[in-house]
Amino acid sequence: MTSKDCGSHSHSRRKLIRRIIWSIIFFIFIIFLTILLVWAILQPSKPRFLLQDATVYAFNVSGNPPNLLTSNFQITLSSRNPNDKIGIYYDRLDVYATYRSQQITFRTSIPSTYQGHKEINIWSPFVYGTSVPVAPFNGLGLDQDQDNGSVMLIIRADGRVRWKVGTFITGKYHLYVKCPAYIDFGNKAAGVIVGNNAVKYTFTSSCSVSV
């Protein structure tokens, strides 16, 4: 074999490799384009959350000045998947309470789950904290609000979700949920006594959701 033949053979081989590489790139491009088109056509909607109720077992501000909060309540939180053809994986979901943007309870983890099309999930986790330090101005605010008979809390749920379209599953997205919880301690008719010093309050407002 002459050097000319070797050079021609090497050139053909490089040309074949380039064709294979470009074919793979084109194939991957078509797959991603198809996924984007399907995603755009289906237009996935965010899950809809609703804080249904909260049963308060303990809520006490202590210290001098008041800067420690001990609380214990059980909430009922529902989530609805509004999509017809898209499922939702809840890989992680932590629930906790805040007051004036400060976290005042520990985080409670909700077990991972899958939510099918148009499906509703209901969770009833306990949200609590023992002698949780709060900022001085928030401690005074909590103490005053409780003396006045009402406290406005925000129940938050932070987590990670994935969307399922057919057999395709997306990467993980951050999920942020904010639910207002107006607890009217001063009005006995606002809640229902369900046990020793436990009162159940029912809510009707929906939660804000961002992904």
PDB file of C-alpha atoms in Angstrom:
ATOM      1  CA  MET A   1       0.000   0.000   0.000  1.00  0.00           C
ATOM      2  CA  THR A   2       1.393   3.362  -1.005  1.00  0.00           C
ATOM      3  CA  SER A   3       1.531   6.442   1.220  1.00  0.00           C
ATOM      4  CA  LYS A   4      -1.129   7.975  -0.993  1.00  0.00           C
ATOM      5  CA  ASP A   5      -3.502   5.095  -0.269  1.00  0.00           C
ATOM      6  CA  CYS A   6      -2.836   5.395   3.483  1.00  0.00           C
ATOM      7  CA  GLY A   7      -3.592   9.102   3.427  1.00  0.00           C
ATOM      8  CA  SER A   8      -6.825   8.528   1.521  1.00  0.00           C
ATOM      9  CA  HIS A   9      -7.887   5.828   3.986  1.00  0.00           C
ATOM     10  CA  SER A  10      -7.149   8.079   6.978  1.00  0.00           C
ATOM     11  CA  HIS A  11      -9.121  10.943   5.459  1.00  0.00           C
ATOM     12  CA  SER A  12     -12.162   8.709   4.832  1.00  0.00           C
ATOM     13  CA  ARG A  13     -12.016   7.462   8.410  1.00  0.00           C
ATOM     14  CA  ARG A  14     -11.980  11.004   9.824  1.00  0.00           C
ATOM     15  CA  LYS A  15     -14.865  11.912   7.557  1.00  0.00           C
ATOM     16  CA  LEU A  16     -16.871   8.927   8.804  1.00  0.00           C
ATOM     17  CA  ILE A  17     -16.195   9.842  12.443  1.00  0.00           C
ATOM     18  CA  ARG A  18     -17.347  13.417  11.830  1.00  0.00           C
ATOM     19  CA  ARG A  19     -20.565  12.150  10.254  1.00  0.00           C
ATOM     20  CA  ILE A  20     -21.235   9.899  13.249  1.00  0.00           C
ATOM     21  CA  ILE A  21     -20.614  12.735  15.708  1.00  0.00           C
ATOM     22  CA  TRP A  22     -22.884  15.131  13.826  1.00  0.00           C
ATOM     23  CA  SER A  23     -25.574  12.452  13.569  1.00  0.00           C
ATOM     24  CA  ILE A  24     -25.469  11.979  17.362  1.00  0.00           C
ATOM     25  CA  ILE A  25     -25.644  15.735  17.961  1.00  0.00           C
ATOM     26  CA  PHE A  26     -28.577  16.050  15.560  1.00  0.00           C
ATOM     27  CA  PHE A  27     -30.385  13.138  17.261  1.00  0.00           C
ATOM     28  CA  ILE A  28     -29.941  14.713  20.725  1.00  0.00           C
ATOM     29  CA  PHE A  29     -31.135  18.065  19.368  1.00  0.00           C
ATOM     30  CA  ILE A  30     -34.315  16.467  17.990  1.00  0.00           C
ATOM     31  CA  ILE A  31     -35.019  14.793  21.334  1.00  0.00           C
ATOM     32  CA  PHE A  32     -34.649  18.045  23.287  1.00  0.00           C
ATOM     33  CA  LEU A  33     -36.702  19.943  20.721  1.00  0.00           C
ATOM     34  CA  THR A  34     -39.489  17.367  21.022  1.00  0.00           C
ATOM     35  CA  ILE A  35     -39.442  17.636  24.832  1.00  0.00           C
ATOM     36  CA  LEU A  36     -39.617  21.441  24.666  1.00  0.00           C
ATOM     37  CA  LEU A  37     -42.523  21.335  22.225  1.00  0.00           C
ATOM     38  CA  VAL A  38     -44.448  18.852  24.368  1.00  0.00           C
ATOM     39  CA  TRP A  39     -43.716  20.964  27.472  1.00  0.00           C
ATOM     40  CA  ALA A  40     -44.925  24.144  25.740  1.00  0.00           C
ATOM     41  CA  ILE A  41     -48.092  22.497  24.409  1.00  0.00           C
ATOM     42  CA  LEU A  42     -49.066  20.952  27.755  1.00  0.00           C
ATOM     43  CA  GLN A  43     -48.330  24.176  29.702  1.00  0.00           C
ATOM     44  CA  PRO A  44     -47.871  22.690  33.197  1.00  0.00           C
ATOM     45  CA  SER A  45     -49.587  24.518  36.054  1.00  0.00           C
ATOM     46  CA  LYS A  46     -48.286  24.839  39.607  1.00  0.00           C
ATOM     47  CA  PRO A  47     -49.889  22.696  42.307  1.00  0.00           C
ATOM     48  CA  ARG A  48     -52.562  24.439  44.371  1.00  0.00           C
ATOM     49  CA  PHE A  49     -52.223  24.389  48.147  1.00  0.00           C
ATOM     50  CA  LEU A  50     -54.834  25.063  50.807  1.00  0.00           C
ATOM     51  CA  LEU A  51     -54.377  25.330  54.562  1.00  0.00           C
ATOM     52  CA  GLN A  52     -57.580  23.781  55.861  1.00  0.00           C
ATOM     53  CA  ASP A  53     -57.166  23.976  59.629  1.00  0.00           C
ATOM     54  CA  ALA A  54     -54.798  24.116  62.588  1.00  0.00           C
ATOM     55  CA  THR A  55     -55.291  22.516  66.001  1.00  0.00           C
ATOM     56  CA  VAL A  56     -53.365  24.473  68.638  1.00  0.00           C
ATOM     57  CA  TYR A  57     -52.103  22.435  71.596  1.00  0.00           C
ATOM     58  CA  ALA A  58     -49.615  24.957  72.971  1.00  0.00           C
ATOM     59  CA  PHE A  59     -48.598  28.530  72.228  1.00  0.00           C
ATOM     60  CA  ASN A  60     -46.692  30.308  74.950  1.00  0.00           C
ATOM     61  CA  VAL A  61     -44.213  33.183  74.951  1.00  0.00           C
ATOM     62  CA  SER A  62     -41.855  33.237  77.945  1.00  0.00           C
ATOM     63  CA  GLY A  63     -38.760  35.045  79.213  1.00  0.00           C
ATOM     64  CA  ASN A  64     -38.081  38.508  80.546  1.00  0.00           C
ATOM     65  CA  PRO A  65     -38.148  40.204  78.149  1.00  0.00           C
ATOM     66  CA  PRO A  66     -40.281  37.671  76.189  1.00  0.00           C
ATOM     67  CA  ASN A  67     -37.974  36.005  73.679  1.00  0.00           C
ATOM     68  CA  LEU A  68     -38.738  32.258  73.856  1.00  0.00           C
ATOM     69  CA  LEU A  69     -41.676  30.574  72.140  1.00  0.00           C
ATOM     70  CA  THR A  70     -43.023  27.115  72.883  1.00  0.00           C
ATOM     71  CA  SER A  71     -45.672  25.994  70.409  1.00  0.00           C
ATOM     72  CA  ASN A  72     -47.313  22.795  69.229  1.00  0.00           C
ATOM     73  CA  PHE A  73     -50.054  22.541  66.646  1.00  0.00           C
ATOM     74  CA  GLN A  74     -51.238  20.150  63.977  1.00  0.00           C
ATOM     75  CA  ILE A  75     -52.169  21.495  60.575  1.00  0.00           C
ATOM     76  CA  THR A  76     -54.115  20.048  57.671  1.00  0.00           C
ATOM     77  CA  LEU A  77     -52.516  20.979  54.350  1.00  0.00           C
ATOM     78  CA  SER A  78     -53.908  19.867  50.997  1.00  0.00           C
ATOM     79  CA  SER A  79     -52.336  19.976  47.551  1.00  0.00           C
ATOM     80  CA  ARG A  80     -54.087  19.545  44.209  1.00  0.00           C
ATOM     81  CA  ASN A  81     -52.441  18.817  40.864  1.00  0.00           C
ATOM     82  CA  PRO A  82     -54.467  20.825  38.295  1.00  0.00           C
ATOM     83  CA  ASN A  83     -52.765  19.232  35.269  1.00  0.00           C
ATOM     84  CA  ASP A  84     -54.519  16.696  33.019  1.00  0.00           C
ATOM     85  CA  LYS A  85     -51.401  15.000  31.657  1.00  0.00           C
ATOM     86  CA  ILE A  86     -48.586  15.924  34.039  1.00  0.00           C
ATOM     87  CA  GLY A  87     -47.706  14.221  37.325  1.00  0.00           C
ATOM     88  CA  ILE A  88     -45.717  15.738  40.193  1.00  0.00           C
ATOM     89  CA  TYR A  89     -43.019  14.116  42.314  1.00  0.00           C
ATOM     90  CA  TYR A  90     -42.629  15.716  45.740  1.00  0.00           C
ATOM     91  CA  ASP A  91     -39.048  14.709  46.525  1.00  0.00           C
ATOM     92  CA  ARG A  92     -38.844  16.862  49.638  1.00  0.00           C
ATOM     93  CA  LEU A  93     -41.318  19.050  51.518  1.00  0.00           C
ATOM     94  CA  ASP A  94     -40.587  20.760  54.855  1.00  0.00           C
ATOM     95  CA  VAL A  95     -43.315  22.572  56.795  1.00  0.00           C
ATOM     96  CA  TYR A  96     -42.775  25.234  59.458  1.00  0.00           C
ATOM     97  CA  ALA A  97     -44.299  28.440  60.855  1.00  0.00           C
ATOM     98  CA  THR A  98     -43.034  32.011  60.669  1.00  0.00           C
ATOM     99  CA  TYR A  99     -43.981  35.243  62.395  1.00  0.00           C
ATOM    100  CA  ARG A 100     -43.003  38.524  60.764  1.00  0.00           C
ATOM    101  CA  SER A 101     -40.614  36.637  58.440  1.00  0.00           C
ATOM    102  CA  GLN A 102     -38.829  34.837  61.307  1.00  0.00           C
ATOM    103  CA  GLN A 103     -38.993  31.064  61.625  1.00  0.00           C
ATOM    104  CA  ILE A 104     -40.543  30.229  65.001  1.00  0.00           C
ATOM    105  CA  THR A 105     -40.845  26.415  64.821  1.00  0.00           C
ATOM    106  CA  PHE A 106     -38.699  23.503  63.772  1.00  0.00           C
ATOM    107  CA  ARG A 107     -39.090  22.074  60.285  1.00  0.00           C
ATOM    108  CA  THR A 108     -41.307  19.020  59.892  1.00  0.00           C
ATOM    109  CA  SER A 109     -40.592  16.813  56.874  1.00  0.00           C
ATOM    110  CA  ILE A 110     -43.443  15.346  54.842  1.00  0.00           C
ATOM    111  CA  PRO A 111     -42.693  11.928  53.252  1.00  0.00           C
ATOM    112  CA  SER A 112     -41.838  11.928  49.547  1.00  0.00           C
ATOM    113  CA  THR A 113     -44.775  11.113  47.303  1.00  0.00           C
ATOM    114  CA  TYR A 114     -46.059  11.152  43.725  1.00  0.00           C
ATOM    115  CA  GLN A 115     -49.179  13.106  42.774  1.00  0.00           C
ATOM    116  CA  GLY A 116     -51.034  11.918  39.698  1.00  0.00           C
ATOM    117  CA  HIS A 117     -53.159  13.880  37.247  1.00  0.00           C
ATOM    118  CA  LYS A 118     -55.904  15.936  38.964  1.00  0.00           C
ATOM    119  CA  GLU A 119     -55.039  14.176  42.221  1.00  0.00           C
ATOM    120  CA  ILE A 120     -55.387  15.665  45.726  1.00  0.00           C
ATOM    121  CA  ASN A 121     -52.979  14.905  48.570  1.00  0.00           C
ATOM    122  CA  ILE A 122     -53.743  15.762  52.189  1.00  0.00           C
ATOM    123  CA  TRP A 123     -51.113  15.931  54.928  1.00  0.00           C
ATOM    124  CA  SER A 124     -51.581  16.487  58.676  1.00  0.00           C
ATOM    125  CA  PRO A 125     -48.120  17.154  60.145  1.00  0.00           C
ATOM    126  CA  PHE A 126     -47.361  18.468  63.622  1.00  0.00           C
ATOM    127  CA  VAL A 127     -45.499  21.786  63.638  1.00  0.00           C
ATOM    128  CA  TYR A 128     -43.823  22.578  66.936  1.00  0.00           C
ATOM    129  CA  GLY A 129     -40.931  24.160  68.770  1.00  0.00           C
ATOM    130  CA  THR A 130     -39.725  24.156  72.383  1.00  0.00           C
ATOM    131  CA  SER A 131     -38.218  27.366  73.785  1.00  0.00           C
ATOM    132  CA  VAL A 132     -37.364  28.623  70.299  1.00  0.00           C
ATOM    133  CA  PRO A 133     -35.445  31.938  70.506  1.00  0.00           C
ATOM    134  CA  VAL A 134     -37.144  34.813  68.705  1.00  0.00           C
ATOM    135  CA  ALA A 135     -35.937  38.315  67.996  1.00  0.00           C
ATOM    136  CA  PRO A 136     -36.692  40.756  70.876  1.00  0.00           C
ATOM    137  CA  PHE A 137     -39.119  42.871  68.825  1.00  0.00           C
ATOM    138  CA  ASN A 138     -40.879  39.733  67.543  1.00  0.00           C
ATOM    139  CA  GLY A 139     -41.090  38.339  71.066  1.00  0.00           C
ATOM    140  CA  LEU A 140     -42.771  41.541  72.248  1.00  0.00           C
ATOM    141  CA  GLY A 141     -45.041  41.475  69.205  1.00  0.00           C
ATOM    142  CA  LEU A 142     -46.091  37.872  69.844  1.00  0.00           C
ATOM    143  CA  ASP A 143     -46.727  38.618  73.506  1.00  0.00           C
ATOM    144  CA  GLN A 144     -48.827  41.677  72.670  1.00  0.00           C
ATOM    145  CA  ASP A 145     -50.744  39.904  69.895  1.00  0.00           C
ATOM    146  CA  GLN A 146     -51.566  37.011  72.186  1.00  0.00           C
ATOM    147  CA  ASP A 147     -52.740  39.410  74.917  1.00  0.00           C
ATOM    148  CA  ASN A 148     -54.890  41.171  72.319  1.00  0.00           C
ATOM    149  CA  GLY A 149     -56.422  37.821  71.372  1.00  0.00           C
ATOM    150  CA  SER A 150     -55.127  37.126  67.851  1.00  0.00           C
ATOM    151  CA  VAL A 151     -51.891  36.143  66.098  1.00  0.00           C
ATOM    152  CA  MET A 152     -51.153  36.129  62.375  1.00  0.00           C
ATOM    153  CA  LEU A 153     -48.743  33.357  61.392  1.00  0.00           C
ATOM    154  CA  ILE A 154     -47.505  32.164  58.026  1.00  0.00           C
ATOM    155  CA  ILE A 155     -47.315  28.413  57.474  1.00  0.00           C
ATOM    156  CA  ARG A 156     -44.594  27.729  54.936  1.00  0.00           C
ATOM    157  CA  ALA A 157     -43.708  24.652  52.914  1.00  0.00           C
ATOM    158  CA  ASP A 158     -40.356  24.527  51.127  1.00  0.00           C
ATOM    159  CA  GLY A 159     -39.259  21.626  48.976  1.00  0.00           C
ATOM    160  CA  ARG A 160     -38.190  20.131  45.672  1.00  0.00           C
ATOM    161  CA  VAL A 161     -40.505  18.826  42.957  1.00  0.00           C
ATOM    162  CA  ARG A 162     -40.147  17.120  39.585  1.00  0.00           C
ATOM    163  CA  TRP A 163     -42.653  17.049  36.723  1.00  0.00           C
ATOM    164  CA  LYS A 164     -43.555  13.818  34.897  1.00  0.00           C
ATOM    165  CA  VAL A 165     -44.767  14.022  31.282  1.00  0.00           C
ATOM    166  CA  GLY A 166     -45.366  10.548  29.917  1.00  0.00           C
ATOM    167  CA  THR A 167     -42.106   8.711  30.572  1.00  0.00           C
ATOM    168  CA  PHE A 168     -40.061  11.916  30.725  1.00  0.00           C
ATOM    169  CA  ILE A 169     -39.180  13.285  34.186  1.00  0.00           C
ATOM    170  CA  THR A 170     -37.695  16.760  34.592  1.00  0.00           C
ATOM    171  CA  GLY A 171     -34.947  17.885  36.916  1.00  0.00           C
ATOM    172  CA  LYS A 172     -35.704  19.188  40.394  1.00  0.00           C
ATOM    173  CA  TYR A 173     -37.384  22.557  40.928  1.00  0.00           C
ATOM    174  CA  HIS A 174     -37.667  24.580  44.144  1.00  0.00           C
ATOM    175  CA  LEU A 175     -41.176  24.831  45.573  1.00  0.00           C
ATOM    176  CA  TYR A 176     -42.195  27.644  47.943  1.00  0.00           C
ATOM    177  CA  VAL A 177     -45.629  27.729  49.600  1.00  0.00           C
ATOM    178  CA  LYS A 178     -47.002  30.465  51.917  1.00  0.00           C
ATOM    179  CA  CYS A 179     -50.277  30.009  53.787  1.00  0.00           C
ATOM    180  CA  PRO A 180     -51.731  32.695  56.092  1.00  0.00           C
ATOM    181  CA  ALA A 181     -53.021  31.392  59.427  1.00  0.00           C
ATOM    182  CA  TYR A 182     -55.033  33.856  61.512  1.00  0.00           C
ATOM    183  CA  ILE A 183     -55.424  32.379  65.000  1.00  0.00           C
ATOM    184  CA  ASP A 184     -58.110  34.138  67.019  1.00  0.00           C
ATOM    185  CA  PHE A 185     -57.288  33.243  70.620  1.00  0.00           C
ATOM    186  CA  GLY A 186     -59.673  35.864  72.022  1.00  0.00           C
ATOM    187  CA  ASN A 187     -62.826  34.581  70.311  1.00  0.00           C
ATOM    188  CA  LYS A 188     -63.892  31.212  71.682  1.00  0.00           C
ATOM    189  CA  ALA A 189     -66.461  30.852  68.906  1.00  0.00           C
ATOM    190  CA  ALA A 190     -63.683  31.063  66.281  1.00  0.00           C
ATOM    191  CA  GLY A 191     -62.417  27.574  67.138  1.00  0.00           C
ATOM    192  CA  VAL A 192     -63.670  24.192  68.280  1.00  0.00           C
ATOM    193  CA  ILE A 193     -62.394  22.598  71.476  1.00  0.00           C
ATOM    194  CA  VAL A 194     -61.090  19.126  70.608  1.00  0.00           C
ATOM    195  CA  GLY A 195     -59.287  18.126  73.804  1.00  0.00           C
ATOM    196  CA  ASN A 196     -57.626  19.372  76.951  1.00  0.00           C
ATOM    197  CA  ASN A 197     -56.584  22.950  76.130  1.00  0.00           C
ATOM    198  CA  ALA A 198     -56.607  22.133  72.383  1.00  0.00           C
ATOM    199  CA  VAL A 199     -58.570  24.296  69.949  1.00  0.00           C
ATOM    200  CA  LYS A 200     -59.106  23.646  66.250  1.00  0.00           C
ATOM    201  CA  TYR A 201     -59.280  26.651  63.913  1.00  0.00           C
ATOM    202  CA  THR A 202     -60.609  26.354  60.367  1.00  0.00           C
ATOM    203  CA  PHE A 203     -59.271  28.460  57.478  1.00  0.00           C
ATOM    204  CA  THR A 204     -60.666  29.263  54.045  1.00  0.00           C
ATOM    205  CA  SER A 205     -57.865  31.222  52.376  1.00  0.00           C
ATOM    206  CA  SER A 206     -55.689  29.620  49.722  1.00  0.00           C
ATOM    207  CA  CYS A 207     -51.883  29.595  49.714  1.00  0.00           C
ATOM    208  CA  SER A 208     -49.481  31.342  47.375  1.00  0.00           C
ATOM    209  CA  VAL A 209     -47.194  29.007  45.414  1.00  0.00           C
ATOM    210  CA  SER A 210     -44.029  29.703  43.465  1.00  0.00           C
ATOM    211  CA  VAL A 211     -41.795  27.253  41.597  1.00  0.00           C
TER     212      VAL A 211
END
